[in-house]
Coordinates of C-alpha atoms in Angstrom, one line a residue:
X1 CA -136.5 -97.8 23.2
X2 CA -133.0 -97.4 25.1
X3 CA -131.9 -94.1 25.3
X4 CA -128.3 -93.2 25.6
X5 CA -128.0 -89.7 27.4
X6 CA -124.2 -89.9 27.4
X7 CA -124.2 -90.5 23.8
X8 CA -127.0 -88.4 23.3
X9 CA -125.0 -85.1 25.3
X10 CA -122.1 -85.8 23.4
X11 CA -123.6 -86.0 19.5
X12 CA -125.4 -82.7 21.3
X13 CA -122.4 -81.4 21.7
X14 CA -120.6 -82.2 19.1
X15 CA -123.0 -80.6 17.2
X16 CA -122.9 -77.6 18.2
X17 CA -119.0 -77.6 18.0
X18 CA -119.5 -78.1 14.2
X19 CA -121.7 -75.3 13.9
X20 CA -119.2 -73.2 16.0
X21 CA -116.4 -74.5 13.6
X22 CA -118.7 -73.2 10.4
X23 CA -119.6 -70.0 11.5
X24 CA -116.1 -69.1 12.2
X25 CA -114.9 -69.8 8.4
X26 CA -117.8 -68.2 7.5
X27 CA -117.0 -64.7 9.3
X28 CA -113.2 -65.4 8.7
X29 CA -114.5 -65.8 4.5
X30 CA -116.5 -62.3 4.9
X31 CA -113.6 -60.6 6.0
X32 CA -111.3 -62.2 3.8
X33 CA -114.2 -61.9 0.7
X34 CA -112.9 -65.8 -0.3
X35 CA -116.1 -67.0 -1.5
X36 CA -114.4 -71.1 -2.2
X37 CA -111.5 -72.6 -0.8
X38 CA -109.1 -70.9 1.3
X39 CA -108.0 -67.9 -1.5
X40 CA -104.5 -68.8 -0.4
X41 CA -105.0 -67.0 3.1
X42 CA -103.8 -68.9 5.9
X43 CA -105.8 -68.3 9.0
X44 CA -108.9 -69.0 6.6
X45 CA -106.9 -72.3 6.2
X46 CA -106.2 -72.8 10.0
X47 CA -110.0 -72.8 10.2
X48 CA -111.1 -75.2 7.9
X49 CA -108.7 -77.8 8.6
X50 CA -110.0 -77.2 12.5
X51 CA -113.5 -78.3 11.1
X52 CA -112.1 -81.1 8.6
X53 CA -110.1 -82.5 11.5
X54 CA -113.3 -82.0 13.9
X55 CA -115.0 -83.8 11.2
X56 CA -112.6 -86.7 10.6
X57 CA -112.3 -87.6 14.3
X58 CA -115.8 -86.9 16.0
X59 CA -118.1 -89.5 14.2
X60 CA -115.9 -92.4 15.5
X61 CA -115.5 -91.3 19.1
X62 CA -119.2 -90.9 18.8
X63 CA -120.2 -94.5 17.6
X64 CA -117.8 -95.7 20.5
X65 CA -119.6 -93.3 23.2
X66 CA -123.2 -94.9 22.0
X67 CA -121.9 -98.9 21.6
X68 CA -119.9 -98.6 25.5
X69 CA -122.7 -96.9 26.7
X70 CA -125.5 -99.3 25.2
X71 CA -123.2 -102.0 26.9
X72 CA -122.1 -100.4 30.0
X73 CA -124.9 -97.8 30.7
X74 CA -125.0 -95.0 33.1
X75 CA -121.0 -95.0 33.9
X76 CA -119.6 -92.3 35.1
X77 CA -115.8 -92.8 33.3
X78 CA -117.4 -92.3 30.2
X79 CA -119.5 -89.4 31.0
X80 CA -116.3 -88.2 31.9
X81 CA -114.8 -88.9 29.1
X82 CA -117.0 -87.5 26.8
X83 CA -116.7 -84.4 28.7
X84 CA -112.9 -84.3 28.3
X85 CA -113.1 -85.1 24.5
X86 CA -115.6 -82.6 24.0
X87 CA -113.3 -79.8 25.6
X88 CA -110.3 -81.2 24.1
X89 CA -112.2 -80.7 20.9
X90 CA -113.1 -76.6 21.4
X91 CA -109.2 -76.3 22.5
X92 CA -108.3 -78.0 18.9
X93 CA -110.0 -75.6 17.3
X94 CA -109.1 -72.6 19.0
X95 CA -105.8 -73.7 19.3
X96 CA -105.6 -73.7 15.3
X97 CA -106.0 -70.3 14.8
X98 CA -102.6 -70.6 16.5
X99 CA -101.0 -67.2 18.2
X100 CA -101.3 -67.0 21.8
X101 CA -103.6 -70.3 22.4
X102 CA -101.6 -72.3 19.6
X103 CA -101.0 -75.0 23.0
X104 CA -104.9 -75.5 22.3
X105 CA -104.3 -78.1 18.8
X106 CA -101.6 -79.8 20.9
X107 CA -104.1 -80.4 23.9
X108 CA -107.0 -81.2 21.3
X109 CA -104.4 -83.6 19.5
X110 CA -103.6 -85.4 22.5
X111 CA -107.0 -85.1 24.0
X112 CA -108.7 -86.7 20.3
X113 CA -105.8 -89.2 20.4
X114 CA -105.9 -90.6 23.9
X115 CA -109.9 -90.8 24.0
X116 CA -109.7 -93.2 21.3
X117 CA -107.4 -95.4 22.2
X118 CA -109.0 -95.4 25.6
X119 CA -112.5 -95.8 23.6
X120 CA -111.4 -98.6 21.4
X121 CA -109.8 -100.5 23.7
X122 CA -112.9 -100.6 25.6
X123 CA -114.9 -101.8 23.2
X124 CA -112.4 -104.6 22.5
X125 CA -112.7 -105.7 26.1
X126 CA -116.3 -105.7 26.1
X127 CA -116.4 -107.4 22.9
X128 CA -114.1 -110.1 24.1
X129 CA -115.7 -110.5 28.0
X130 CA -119.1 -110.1 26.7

């Protein structure tokens, strides 16, 4: 069986992110006492578009991470990579709350963005030398 520590560190992470993301609406929906949706309140907003956008972006960058990886094991560049994505991700969703570290959804934006270009174009080079 081939196992994919890169990919493996990076669904681990990103796992744990998610959870992150979910217990902050769910304190943010205590306070707020909005049992469904966002009850109109914008920070409770902020917070679940964080996790919707976490949601939307992750499961891609992750199936790139595990195909490069199964074809290119054990580099460094994407360990790397999947280190800066994984940061990029905690300063989106921090960032969202906006305020004082509202910079963080710009860096996660660009961070998101940037790894998968740099991920799918990868893949198509593989693809195309293999």
């Amino acid at each position: 069986m081939m196992i994919l520590p890169i990919s493996l560190a990076a669904a681990g992470a990103a796992a744990l992110i998610n959870l992150w993301l979910s217990i902050r609406i769910g304190s943010l929906r205590a306070a707020k006492k909005v049992s469904v949706g966002d009850g109109g309140d914008e920070s409770l907003m902020r917070r679940m578009r964080a996790q919707a956008n976490f949601i939307e972006n992750t499961p891609i960058a992750l199936i790139l991470f595990a195909v490069i990886e199964a074809a290119r094991p054990m580099n460094l560049w994407l360990a790397i990579i999947a280190g800066v994505f994984t940061l990029g991700r905690v300063a989106h969703g921090v960032g969202m709350d906006g305020g004082a570290l509202g910079k963080g959804r710009m860096v996660g934006t660009l961070t998101t963005m940037l790894t998968l270009l740099g991920l799918g174009l990868w893949a198509v080079v593989i693809a195309v030398l293999k």
